[in-house]
Short mmCIF file of C-alpha atoms in Angstrom, two decimals:
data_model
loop_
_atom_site.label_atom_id
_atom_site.label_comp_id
_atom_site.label_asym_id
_atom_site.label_seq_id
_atom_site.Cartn_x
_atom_site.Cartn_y
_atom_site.Cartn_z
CA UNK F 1 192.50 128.30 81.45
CA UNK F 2 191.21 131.92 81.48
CA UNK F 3 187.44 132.51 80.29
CA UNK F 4 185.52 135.15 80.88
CA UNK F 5 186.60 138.64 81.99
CA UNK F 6 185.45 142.45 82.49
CA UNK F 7 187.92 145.13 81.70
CA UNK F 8 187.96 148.56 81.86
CA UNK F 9 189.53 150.45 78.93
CA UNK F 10 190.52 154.15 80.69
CA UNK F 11 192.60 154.66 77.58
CA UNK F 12 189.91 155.01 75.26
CA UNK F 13 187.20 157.75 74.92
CA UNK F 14 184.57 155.57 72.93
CA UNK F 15 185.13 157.33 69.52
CA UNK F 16 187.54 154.72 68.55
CA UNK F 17 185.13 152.36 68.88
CA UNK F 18 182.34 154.17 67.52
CA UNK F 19 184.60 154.27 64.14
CA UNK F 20 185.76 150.89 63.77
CA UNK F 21 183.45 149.09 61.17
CA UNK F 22 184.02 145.82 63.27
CA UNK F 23 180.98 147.12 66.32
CA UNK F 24 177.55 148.03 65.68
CA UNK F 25 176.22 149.73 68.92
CA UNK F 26 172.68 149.79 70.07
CA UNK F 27 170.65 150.56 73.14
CA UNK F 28 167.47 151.84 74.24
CA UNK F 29 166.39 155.05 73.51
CA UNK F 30 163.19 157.40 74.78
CA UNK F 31 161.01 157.09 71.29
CA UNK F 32 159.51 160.57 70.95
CA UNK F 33 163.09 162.46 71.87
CA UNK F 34 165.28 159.87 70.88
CA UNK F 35 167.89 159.80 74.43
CA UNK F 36 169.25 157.14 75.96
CA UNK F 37 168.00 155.80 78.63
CA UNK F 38 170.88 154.82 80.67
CA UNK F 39 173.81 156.37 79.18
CA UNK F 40 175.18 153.37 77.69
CA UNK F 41 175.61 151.68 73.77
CA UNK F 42 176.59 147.98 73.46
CA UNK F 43 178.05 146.11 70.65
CA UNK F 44 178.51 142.68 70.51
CA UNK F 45 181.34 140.44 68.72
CA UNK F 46 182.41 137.33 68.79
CA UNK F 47 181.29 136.38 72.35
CA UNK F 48 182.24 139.98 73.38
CA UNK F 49 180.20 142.70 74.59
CA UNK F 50 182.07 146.93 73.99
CA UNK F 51 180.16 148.99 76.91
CA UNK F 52 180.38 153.10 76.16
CA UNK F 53 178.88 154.69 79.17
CA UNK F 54 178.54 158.09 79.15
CA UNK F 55 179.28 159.74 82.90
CA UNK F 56 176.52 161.30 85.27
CA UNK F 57 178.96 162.77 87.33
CA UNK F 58 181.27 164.65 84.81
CA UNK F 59 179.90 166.10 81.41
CA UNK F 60 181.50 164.96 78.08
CA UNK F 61 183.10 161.75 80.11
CA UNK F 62 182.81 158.42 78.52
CA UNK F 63 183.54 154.87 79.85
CA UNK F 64 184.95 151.84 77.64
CA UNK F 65 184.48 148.35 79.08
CA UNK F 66 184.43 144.98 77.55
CA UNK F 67 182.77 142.17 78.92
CA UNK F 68 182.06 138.47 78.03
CA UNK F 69 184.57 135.36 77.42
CA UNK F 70 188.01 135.42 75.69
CA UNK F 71 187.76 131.65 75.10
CA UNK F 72 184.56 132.36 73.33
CA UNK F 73 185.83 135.06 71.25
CA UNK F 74 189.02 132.51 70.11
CA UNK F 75 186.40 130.21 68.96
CA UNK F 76 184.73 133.05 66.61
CA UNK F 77 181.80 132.89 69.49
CA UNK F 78 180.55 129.65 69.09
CA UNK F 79 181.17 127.96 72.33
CA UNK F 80 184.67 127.35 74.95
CA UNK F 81 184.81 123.75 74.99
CA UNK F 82 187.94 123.25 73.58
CA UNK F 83 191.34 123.60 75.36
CA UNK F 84 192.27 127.45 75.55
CA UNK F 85 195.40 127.40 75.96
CA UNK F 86 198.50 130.43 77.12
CA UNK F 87 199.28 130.77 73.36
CA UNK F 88 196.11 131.29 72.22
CA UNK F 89 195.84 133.99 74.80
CA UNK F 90 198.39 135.60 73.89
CA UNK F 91 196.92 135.88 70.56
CA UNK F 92 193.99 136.97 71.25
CA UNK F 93 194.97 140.14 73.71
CA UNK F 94 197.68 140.90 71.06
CA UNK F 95 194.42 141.42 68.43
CA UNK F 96 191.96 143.21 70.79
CA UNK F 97 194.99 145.64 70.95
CA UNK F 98 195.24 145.89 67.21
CA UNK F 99 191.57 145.47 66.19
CA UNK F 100 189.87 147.79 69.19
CA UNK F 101 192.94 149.42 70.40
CA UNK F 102 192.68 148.30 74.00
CA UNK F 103 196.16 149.22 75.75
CA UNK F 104 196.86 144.82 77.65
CA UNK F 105 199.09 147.04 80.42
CA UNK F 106 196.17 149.98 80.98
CA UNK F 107 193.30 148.08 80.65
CA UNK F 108 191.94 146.83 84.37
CA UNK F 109 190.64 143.99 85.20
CA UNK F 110 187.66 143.80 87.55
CA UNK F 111 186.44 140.20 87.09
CA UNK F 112 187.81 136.97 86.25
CA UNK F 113 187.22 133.47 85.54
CA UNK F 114 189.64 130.59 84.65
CA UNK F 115 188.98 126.59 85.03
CA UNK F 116 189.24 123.80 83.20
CA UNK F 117 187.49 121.40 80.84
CA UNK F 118 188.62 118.12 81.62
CA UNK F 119 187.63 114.44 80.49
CA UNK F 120 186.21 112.69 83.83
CA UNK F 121 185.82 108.54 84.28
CA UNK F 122 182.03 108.88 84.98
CA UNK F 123 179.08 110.89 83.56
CA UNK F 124 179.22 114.57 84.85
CA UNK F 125 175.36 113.75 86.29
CA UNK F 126 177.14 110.99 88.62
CA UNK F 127 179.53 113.31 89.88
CA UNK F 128 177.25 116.29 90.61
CA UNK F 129 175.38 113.79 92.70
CA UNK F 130 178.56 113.09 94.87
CA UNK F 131 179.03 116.89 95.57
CA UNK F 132 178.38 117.25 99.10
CA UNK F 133 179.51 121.09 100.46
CA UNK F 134 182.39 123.25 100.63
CA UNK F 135 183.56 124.42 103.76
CA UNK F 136 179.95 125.39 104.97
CA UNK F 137 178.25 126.05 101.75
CA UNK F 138 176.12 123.79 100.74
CA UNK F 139 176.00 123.66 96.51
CA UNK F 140 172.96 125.43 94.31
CA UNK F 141 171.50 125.03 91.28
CA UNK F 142 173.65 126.61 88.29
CA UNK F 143 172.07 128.09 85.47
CA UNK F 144 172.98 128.91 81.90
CA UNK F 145 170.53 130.38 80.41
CA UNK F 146 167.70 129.09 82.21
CA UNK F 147 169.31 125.65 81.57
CA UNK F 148 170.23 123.72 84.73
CA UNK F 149 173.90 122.73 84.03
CA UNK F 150 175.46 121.82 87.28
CA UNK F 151 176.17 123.19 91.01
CA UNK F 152 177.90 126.34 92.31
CA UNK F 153 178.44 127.65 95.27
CA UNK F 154 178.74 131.39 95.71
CA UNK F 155 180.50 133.14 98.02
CA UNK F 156 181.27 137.02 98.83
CA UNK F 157 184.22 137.21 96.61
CA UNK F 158 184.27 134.08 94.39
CA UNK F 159 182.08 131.85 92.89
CA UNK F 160 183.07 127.92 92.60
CA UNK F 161 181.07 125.98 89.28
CA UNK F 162 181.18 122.70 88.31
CA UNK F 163 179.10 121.80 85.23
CA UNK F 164 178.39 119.61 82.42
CA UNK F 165 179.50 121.43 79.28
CA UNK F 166 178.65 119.15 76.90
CA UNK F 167 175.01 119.68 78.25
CA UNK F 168 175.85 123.87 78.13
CA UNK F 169 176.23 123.05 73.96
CA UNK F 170 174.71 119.94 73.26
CA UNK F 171 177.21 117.83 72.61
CA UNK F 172 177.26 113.87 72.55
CA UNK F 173 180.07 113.64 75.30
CA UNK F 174 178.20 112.89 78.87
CA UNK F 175 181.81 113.26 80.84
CA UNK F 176 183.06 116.83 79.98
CA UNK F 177 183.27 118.57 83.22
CA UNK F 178 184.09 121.94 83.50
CA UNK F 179 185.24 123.36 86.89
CA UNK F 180 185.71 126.84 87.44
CA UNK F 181 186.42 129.54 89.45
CA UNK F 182 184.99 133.00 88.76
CA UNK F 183 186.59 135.88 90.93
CA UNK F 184 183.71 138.47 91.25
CA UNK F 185 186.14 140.82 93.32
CA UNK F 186 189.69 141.20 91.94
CA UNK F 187 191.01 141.80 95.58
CA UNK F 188 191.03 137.93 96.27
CA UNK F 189 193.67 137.80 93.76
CA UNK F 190 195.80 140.92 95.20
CA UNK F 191 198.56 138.13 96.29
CA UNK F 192 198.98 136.99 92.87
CA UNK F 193 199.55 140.64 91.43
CA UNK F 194 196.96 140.32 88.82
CA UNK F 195 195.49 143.55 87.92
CA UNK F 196 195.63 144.47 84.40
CA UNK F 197 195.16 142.13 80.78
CA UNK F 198 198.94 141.71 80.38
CA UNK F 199 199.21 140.34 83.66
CA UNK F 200 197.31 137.49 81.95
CA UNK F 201 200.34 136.47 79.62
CA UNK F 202 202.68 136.44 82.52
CA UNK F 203 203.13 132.62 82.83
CA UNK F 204 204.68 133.03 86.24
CA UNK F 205 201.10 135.06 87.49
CA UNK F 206 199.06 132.47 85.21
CA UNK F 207 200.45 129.65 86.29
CA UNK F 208 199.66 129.27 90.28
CA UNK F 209 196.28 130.13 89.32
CA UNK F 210 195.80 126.35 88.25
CA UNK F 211 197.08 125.29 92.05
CA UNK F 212 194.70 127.57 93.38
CA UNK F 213 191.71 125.72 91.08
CA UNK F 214 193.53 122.86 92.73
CA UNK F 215 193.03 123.78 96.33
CA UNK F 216 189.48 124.45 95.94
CA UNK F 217 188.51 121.05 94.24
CA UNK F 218 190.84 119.60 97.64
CA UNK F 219 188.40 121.38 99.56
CA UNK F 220 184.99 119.30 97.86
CA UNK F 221 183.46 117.12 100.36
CA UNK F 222 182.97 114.52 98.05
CA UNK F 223 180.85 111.31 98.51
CA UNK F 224 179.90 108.39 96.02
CA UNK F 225 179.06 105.80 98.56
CA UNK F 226 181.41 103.05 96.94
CA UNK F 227 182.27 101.90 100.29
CA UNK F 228 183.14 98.74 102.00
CA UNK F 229 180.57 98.57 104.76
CA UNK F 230 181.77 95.58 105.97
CA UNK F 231 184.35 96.73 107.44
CA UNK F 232 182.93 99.52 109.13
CA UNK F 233 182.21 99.49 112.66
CA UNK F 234 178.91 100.79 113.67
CA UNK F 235 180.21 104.27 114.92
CA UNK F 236 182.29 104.69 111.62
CA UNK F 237 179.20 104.45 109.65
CA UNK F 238 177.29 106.56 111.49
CA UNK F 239 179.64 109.10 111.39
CA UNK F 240 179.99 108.45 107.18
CA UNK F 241 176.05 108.90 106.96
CA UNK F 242 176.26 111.37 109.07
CA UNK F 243 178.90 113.45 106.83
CA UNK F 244 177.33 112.62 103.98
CA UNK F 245 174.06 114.91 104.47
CA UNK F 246 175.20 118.83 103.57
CA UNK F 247 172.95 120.31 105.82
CA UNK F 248 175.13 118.98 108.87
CA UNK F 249 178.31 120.91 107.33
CA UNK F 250 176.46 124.14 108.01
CA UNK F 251 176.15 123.63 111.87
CA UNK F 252 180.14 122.96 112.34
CA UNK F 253 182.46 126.17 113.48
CA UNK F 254 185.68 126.34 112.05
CA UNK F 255 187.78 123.65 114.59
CA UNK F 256 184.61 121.52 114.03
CA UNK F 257 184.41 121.55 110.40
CA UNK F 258 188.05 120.94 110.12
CA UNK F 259 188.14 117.47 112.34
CA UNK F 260 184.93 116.52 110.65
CA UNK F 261 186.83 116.97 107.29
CA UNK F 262 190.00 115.15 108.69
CA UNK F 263 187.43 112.32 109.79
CA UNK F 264 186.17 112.12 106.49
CA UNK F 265 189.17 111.70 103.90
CA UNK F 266 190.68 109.16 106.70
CA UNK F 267 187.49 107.07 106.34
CA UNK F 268 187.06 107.98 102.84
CA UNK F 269 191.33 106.56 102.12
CA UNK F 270 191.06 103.54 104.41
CA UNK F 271 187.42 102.01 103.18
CA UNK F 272 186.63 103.46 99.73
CA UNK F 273 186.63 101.37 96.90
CA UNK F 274 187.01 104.57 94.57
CA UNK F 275 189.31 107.40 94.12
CA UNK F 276 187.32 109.75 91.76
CA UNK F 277 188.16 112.49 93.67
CA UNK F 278 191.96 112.19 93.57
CA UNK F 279 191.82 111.34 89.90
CA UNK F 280 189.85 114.54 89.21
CA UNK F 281 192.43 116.49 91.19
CA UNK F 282 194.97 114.52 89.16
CA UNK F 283 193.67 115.47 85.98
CA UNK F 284 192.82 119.05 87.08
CA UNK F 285 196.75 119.32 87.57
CA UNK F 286 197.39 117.88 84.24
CA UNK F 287 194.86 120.01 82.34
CA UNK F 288 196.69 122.99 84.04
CA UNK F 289 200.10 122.20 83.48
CA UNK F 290 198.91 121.68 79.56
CA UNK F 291 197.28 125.00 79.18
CA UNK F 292 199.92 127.31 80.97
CA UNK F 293 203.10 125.24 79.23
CA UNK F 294 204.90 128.41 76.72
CA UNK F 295 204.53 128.06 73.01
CA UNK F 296 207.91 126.05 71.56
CA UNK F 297 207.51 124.88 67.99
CA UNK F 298 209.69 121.78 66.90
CA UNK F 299 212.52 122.76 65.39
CA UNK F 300 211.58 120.73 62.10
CA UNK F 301 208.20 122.70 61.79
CA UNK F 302 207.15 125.77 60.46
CA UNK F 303 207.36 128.47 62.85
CA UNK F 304 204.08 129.79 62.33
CA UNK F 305 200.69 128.04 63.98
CA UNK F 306 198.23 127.22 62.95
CA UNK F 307 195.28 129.28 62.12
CA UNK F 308 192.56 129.34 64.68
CA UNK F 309 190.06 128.55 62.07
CA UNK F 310 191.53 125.04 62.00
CA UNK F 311 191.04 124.37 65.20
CA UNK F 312 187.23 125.11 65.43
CA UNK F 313 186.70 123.43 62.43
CA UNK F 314 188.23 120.18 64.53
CA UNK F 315 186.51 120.47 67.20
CA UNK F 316 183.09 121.56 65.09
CA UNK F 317 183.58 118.38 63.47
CA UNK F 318 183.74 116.76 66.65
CA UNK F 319 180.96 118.70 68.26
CA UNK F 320 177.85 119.13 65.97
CA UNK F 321 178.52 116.04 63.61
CA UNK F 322 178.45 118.79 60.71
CA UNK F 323 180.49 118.44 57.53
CA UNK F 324 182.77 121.62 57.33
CA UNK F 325 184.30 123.71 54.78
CA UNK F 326 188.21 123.07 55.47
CA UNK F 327 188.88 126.56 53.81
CA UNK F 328 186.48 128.77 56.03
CA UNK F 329 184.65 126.24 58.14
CA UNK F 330 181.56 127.10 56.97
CA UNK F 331 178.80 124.23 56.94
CA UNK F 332 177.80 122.81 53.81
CA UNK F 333 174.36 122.19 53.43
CA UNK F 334 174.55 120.95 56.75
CA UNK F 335 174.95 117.31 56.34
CA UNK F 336 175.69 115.22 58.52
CA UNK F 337 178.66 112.84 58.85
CA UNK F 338 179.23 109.63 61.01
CA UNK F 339 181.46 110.05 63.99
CA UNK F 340 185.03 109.68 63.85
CA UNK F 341 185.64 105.76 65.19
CA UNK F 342 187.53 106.27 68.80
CA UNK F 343 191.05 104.77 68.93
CA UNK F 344 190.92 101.44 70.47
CA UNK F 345 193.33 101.74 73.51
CA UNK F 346 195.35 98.42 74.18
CA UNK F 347 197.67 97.61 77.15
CA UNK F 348 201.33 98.30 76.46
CA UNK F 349 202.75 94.93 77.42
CA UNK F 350 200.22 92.15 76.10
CA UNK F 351 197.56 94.57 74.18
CA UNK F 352 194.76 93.51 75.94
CA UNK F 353 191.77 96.26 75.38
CA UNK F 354 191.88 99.05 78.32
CA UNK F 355 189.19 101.09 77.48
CA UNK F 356 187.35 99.98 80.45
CA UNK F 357 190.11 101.88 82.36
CA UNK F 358 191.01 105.23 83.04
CA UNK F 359 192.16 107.50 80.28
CA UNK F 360 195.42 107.79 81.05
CA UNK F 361 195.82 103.65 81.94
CA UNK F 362 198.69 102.49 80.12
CA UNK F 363 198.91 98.85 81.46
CA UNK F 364 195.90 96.26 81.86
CA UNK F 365 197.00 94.92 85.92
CA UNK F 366 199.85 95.11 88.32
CA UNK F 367 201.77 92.39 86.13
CA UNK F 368 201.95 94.05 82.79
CA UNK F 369 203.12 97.53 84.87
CA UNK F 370 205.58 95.39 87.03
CA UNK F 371 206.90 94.09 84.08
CA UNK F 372 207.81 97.37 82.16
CA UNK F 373 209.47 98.71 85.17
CA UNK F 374 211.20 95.86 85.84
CA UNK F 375 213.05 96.36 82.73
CA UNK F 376 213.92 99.88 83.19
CA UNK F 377 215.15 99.20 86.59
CA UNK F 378 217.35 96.51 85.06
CA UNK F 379 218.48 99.19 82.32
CA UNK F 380 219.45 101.64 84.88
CA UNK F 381 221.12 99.40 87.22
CA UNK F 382 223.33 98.37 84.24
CA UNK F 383 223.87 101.35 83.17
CA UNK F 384 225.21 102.84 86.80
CA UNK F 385 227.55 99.49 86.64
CA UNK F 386 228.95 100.56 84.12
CA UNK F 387 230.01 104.11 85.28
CA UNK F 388 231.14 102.81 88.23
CA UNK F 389 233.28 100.10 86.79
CA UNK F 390 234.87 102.85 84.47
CA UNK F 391 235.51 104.90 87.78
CA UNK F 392 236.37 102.25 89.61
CA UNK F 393 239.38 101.48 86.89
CA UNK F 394 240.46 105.28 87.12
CA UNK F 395 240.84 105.18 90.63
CA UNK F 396 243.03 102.07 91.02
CA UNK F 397 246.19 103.49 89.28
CA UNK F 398 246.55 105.98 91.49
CA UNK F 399 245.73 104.00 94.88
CA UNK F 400 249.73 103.99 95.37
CA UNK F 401 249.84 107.53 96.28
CA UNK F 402 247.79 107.11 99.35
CA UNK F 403 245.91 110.22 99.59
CA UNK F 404 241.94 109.24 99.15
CA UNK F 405 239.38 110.09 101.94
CA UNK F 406 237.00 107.55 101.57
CA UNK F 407 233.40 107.38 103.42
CA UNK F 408 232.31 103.91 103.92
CA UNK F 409 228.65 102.93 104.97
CA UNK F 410 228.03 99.22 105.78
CA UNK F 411 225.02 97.47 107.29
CA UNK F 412 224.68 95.85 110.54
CA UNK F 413 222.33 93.71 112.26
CA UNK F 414 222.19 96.50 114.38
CA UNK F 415 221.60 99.04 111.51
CA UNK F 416 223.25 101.48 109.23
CA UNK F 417 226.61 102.81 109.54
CA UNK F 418 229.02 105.19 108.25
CA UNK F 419 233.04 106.20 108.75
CA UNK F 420 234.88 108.42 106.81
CA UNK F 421 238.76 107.12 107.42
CA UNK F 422 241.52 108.12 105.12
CA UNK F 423 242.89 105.66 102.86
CA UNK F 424 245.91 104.41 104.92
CA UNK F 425 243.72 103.65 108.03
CA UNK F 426 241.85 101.00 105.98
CA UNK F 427 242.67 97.35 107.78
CA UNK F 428 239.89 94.81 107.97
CA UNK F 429 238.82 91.59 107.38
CA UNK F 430 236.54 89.83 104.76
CA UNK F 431 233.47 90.39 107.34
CA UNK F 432 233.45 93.61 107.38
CA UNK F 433 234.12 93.74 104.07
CA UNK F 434 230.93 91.80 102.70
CA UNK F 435 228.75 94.45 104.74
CA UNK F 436 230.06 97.30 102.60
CA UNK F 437 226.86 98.88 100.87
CA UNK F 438 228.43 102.13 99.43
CA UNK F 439 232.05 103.95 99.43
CA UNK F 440 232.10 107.88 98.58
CA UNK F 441 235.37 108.93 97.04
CA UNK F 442 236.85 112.28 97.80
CA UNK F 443 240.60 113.54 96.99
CA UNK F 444 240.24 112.30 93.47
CA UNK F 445 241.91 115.25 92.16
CA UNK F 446 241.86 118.81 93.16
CA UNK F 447 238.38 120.34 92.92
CA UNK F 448 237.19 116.99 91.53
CA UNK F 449 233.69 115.79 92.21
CA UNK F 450 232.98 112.99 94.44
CA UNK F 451 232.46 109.72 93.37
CA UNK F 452 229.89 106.99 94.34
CA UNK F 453 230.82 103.30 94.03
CA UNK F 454 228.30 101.00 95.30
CA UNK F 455 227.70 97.10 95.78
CA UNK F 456 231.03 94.63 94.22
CA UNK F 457 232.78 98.16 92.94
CA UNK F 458 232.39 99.46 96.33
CA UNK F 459 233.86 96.07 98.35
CA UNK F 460 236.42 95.34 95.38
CA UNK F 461 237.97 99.14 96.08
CA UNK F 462 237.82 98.33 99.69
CA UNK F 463 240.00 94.74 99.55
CA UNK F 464 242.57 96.52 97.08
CA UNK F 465 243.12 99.27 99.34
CA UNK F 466 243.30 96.97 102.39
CA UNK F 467 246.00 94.77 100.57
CA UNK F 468 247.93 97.82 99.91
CA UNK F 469 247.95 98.56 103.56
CA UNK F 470 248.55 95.44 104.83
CA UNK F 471 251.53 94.89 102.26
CA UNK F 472 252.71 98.24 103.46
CA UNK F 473 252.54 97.20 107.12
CA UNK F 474 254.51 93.88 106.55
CA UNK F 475 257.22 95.76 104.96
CA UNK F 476 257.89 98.01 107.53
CA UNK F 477 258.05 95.31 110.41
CA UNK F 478 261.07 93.69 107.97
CA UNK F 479 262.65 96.87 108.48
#
C-alpha cells in the first residue's frame, strides 16, 4: 500500500549517521579546496537515499532527510512488485528506528505515495489505451527512467499513475498494473491526520487511504469501445464518440463536465458489453482490504513470521526465472529454471476449465452458480425451520396464560399488512389465516427477546391461539 516517501528527521544532527557503518556518504566537492558544493552528503541503501544538509541560514545546523521507497527497501532494493503489506510496514519503520535512529512519531512526512499492484483481465497496454481523462486532465506520458511505463496525470497537489510494472522490471507478466497516487503536498491529506511515520501504522489513518485510491480510479473516464452499436440511436453515438476524444473534456466547466460524466457511465451501463472498469475498482478494493488487514497468526503456527528474505526469494523465483539460494537468496551461477506450471483453475460445480474467466470466477455460467446457492438457500431455510419449530414448541405451553402481544403481517391482493393485537383479541377464520406471512412474538418472558415465526409456524401459532379463544368464548355464553 505505501511506497515511496520523504521524511524529515529534526531529531537527528547527521553525526549519527555519519557513524553508522551501514551509509557511505558522498557528494560533490570543489577539487582544488575540497568544499561542497551544495551543502549536502547522500548515502544510499537499500532503495533509500540519507540527505545531511548543512544550513545557509544558521551556522553549525544540519538537516537529516530520507528519501526513496519503503517497499523497495523491504525487498533489500531490488524492485516493489510484490504485495507490501501493513505488517511489513510495521517492520520496516520499527528497523529504520533501530538501524538509523529515526524517531516514527518526530520524523515528518512531506511526501507520499501509496497504490496498488493488482492482477488485471487484459494486458496493461490495452488498458492504457482506454484511459481517456480525469476530470479535465487529459493523461501524459510517464517515465521511469527514461522508460515509457504508462500515463499520469499531474496535478498541483497530487499526481495520479497508472503503469505497467512488469514492464518497470522486466518481468514476463503483461497484466500487472500498478495504480498509484503520489501526494506531492502533504496538506491534501490534512483530513486524514497524517503527518508523521507512525501515523503510517495507524490502521484506522491507513486504511481510508485505499477508498480514497478508490475514488480516484471512479473518477477515470474510461473507454474500450466494446459497445453494442446496434442499439444506439444516432444521437447516443455521437455523443459516445464524442466523449471518447480527451481533448473535448478540457472545454467542459464544472456543471458541464459533471452531466457529460453522468451521460457517459449511463451509456457506458446500459450498452457496454464490458465491465473492466468496475472489475478494476473491484479488485482495487480487494487489494486494499488485503494490504491494510492487522497481522493475526493462526493459533497452530509459530508466532514469529517469516523472514523477509523468504519472500523475495519467492517472488525472485517468480520474477527473473533465476535459481536461488534458499539460505540467503543469492543466485547461483545464474541458471535458469523453467517456470513454475500455473494451477489449472476448474469450475466448482462440474470442473469445467475457467481460466478463460476472471481471476476470481469460481463457477463456469449462471447454472453451476445457481446451483451452489440453491443449496445454501435450502440449508438456511432448514435450518431457520428448525429454530422456529423449537420456539414454536416453547411458546405453546404457556398459550393458557393469555398474555402474548403478537404482531401479525399478512398479504393482500391489495398489499402488505400488519396488526399488532394482543393474544385474546385473536378471532378469525381459515382465510385470513392462510394469508399470514410472519407473526412477531413479544411478552415471552420479562426482558425476553422477540421472536420471529414465519410461514406454517407462523399460521399453526395463529389457529391454536384462535381455538383457545373461541373455546373460551363458547364457555362463557354457557354461563
Amino acid at each position: 500500500m505505501i511506497d515511496g516517501v520523504k521524511i524529515d528527521v529534526p531529531n537527528l544532527t547527521g553525526s549519527e549517521w555519519l557513524n553508522c557503518r551501514l551509509l557511505d556518504f558522498y557528494t560533490y566537492t570543489n577539487t582544488k579546496t575540497g568544499e561542497l558544493l551544495d551543502g549536502t552528503i547522500v548515502a544510499k541503501y537499500k532503495g533509500l537515499k540519507f540527505f545531511i544538509t548543512k544550513s545557509k541560514k544558521y551556522q553549525n545546523k544540519t538537516y537529516c532527510s530520507i528519501q526513496g521507497s519503503l517497499h523497495k527497501y523491504f525487498n533489500k532494493g531490488k524492485h516493489n512488485a510484490n504485495d507490501f503489506t501493513l505488517y511489513h510496514l510495521q517492520k520496516i519503520i520499527a528497523e529504520l528506528e533501530q538501524k538509523f535512529s529515526v524517531e516514527p512519531k518526530t520524523a515528518i512526512l512531506r511526501n507520499l505515495e501509496f497504490g496498488v499492484n493488482i492482477n488485471t483481465t487484459i494486458t496493461v497496454n490495452e488498458l492504457l489505451k482506454n484511459l481517456v481523462c480525469y476530470g479535465n486532465y487529459t493523461f501524459g506520458t510517464l517515465k521511469i527512467e527514461r522508460v515509457k511505463v504508462g500515463k499520469n496525470i499531474s496535478q498541483q497537489r497530487t499526481e495520479l499513475k497508472i503503469y505497467d510494472k512488469g514492464k518497470q522490471y522486466n518481468l514476463e507478466v503483461k497484466n500487472l498494473t500498478r495504480i498509484e497516487l503520489a501526494v506531492k503536498k502533504m496538506e491534501f491529506l490534512k483530513a486524514y491526520n497524517i503527518t508523521t511515520l507512525s501515523d503510517l501504522v495507524n490502521i484506522n489513518k491507513i486504511k481510508p487511504l485505499g477508498g480514497l485510491l478508490l475514488s480516484y480510479w471512479d473518477d477515470v473516464i474510461y473507454y474500450d469501445k466494446k459497445v453494442n452499436w446496434k442499439q444506439l440511436t444516432p444521437f447516443e453515438r455521437k455523443k459516445l464518440l464524442y466523449y471518447a476524444t480527451p481533448r473535448n473534456w478540457e472545454d467542459f466547466d464544472r456543471k458541464q463536465r459533471y452531466r457529460a460524466k453522468k451521460h457517459f457511465k449511463e451509456l457506458m451501463h446500459f450498452y457496454s458489453t464490458s465491465k473492466t472498469h468496475q472489475d478494476i475498482a473491484h479488485l482495487i478494493a480487494e487489494k486494499t482490504e488485503i494490504l491494510t488487514a492487522s497481522f493475526c497468526p493462526q493459533i497452530n503456527h509459530d508466532l514469529h513470521p517469516k523472514e523477509t528474505a523468504l519472500n523475495v526469494h519467492e517472488l525472485t523465483v517468480r520474477i527473473h526465472s533465476y535459481n536461488v539460494d534458499k539460505n540467503n537468496t543469492k543466485m547461483r551461477n545464474k541458471k535458469k529454471v523453467e517456470n513454475p506450471t500455473k494451477k489449472r483453475r476448474v469450475c466448482c460445480v462440474c470442473k469445467t476449465s475457467i481460466s478463460h474467466k476472471r481471476t476470481d470466477a469460481k463457477y463456469c455460467s449462471k447454472k453451476c452458480n445457481n446451483k451452489v446457492n440453491g443449496v445454501k438457500r435450502t440449508k438456511r431455510k432448514q435450518r431457520i425451520r428448525q429454530t422456529e419449530i423449537k420456539l414454536l414448541n416453547k411458546l405453546i405451553p404457556i398459550l393458557y396464560k393469555n398474555k402474548l402481544e403478537l404482531i401479525i403481517t399478512y398479504k393482500t391482493d391489495e398489499g402488505i399488512y400488519s396488526d399488532s393485537l394482543q393474544q385474546k383479541e385473536i378471532l378469525t377464520t381459515k382465510f385470513w389465516v392462510s394469508k399470514i406471512k410472519t407473526v412477531v412474538v413479544n411478552g415471552y418472558r420479562k426482558n425476553s427477546k422477540t421472536i420471529l415465526l414465519t410461514e406454517s409456524r407462523a399460521k399453526k401459532l395463529i389457529i391454536i391461539v384462535n381455538k383457545l379463544n373461541v373455546k373460551k368464548l363458547d364457555n362463557e355464553k354457557r354461563i
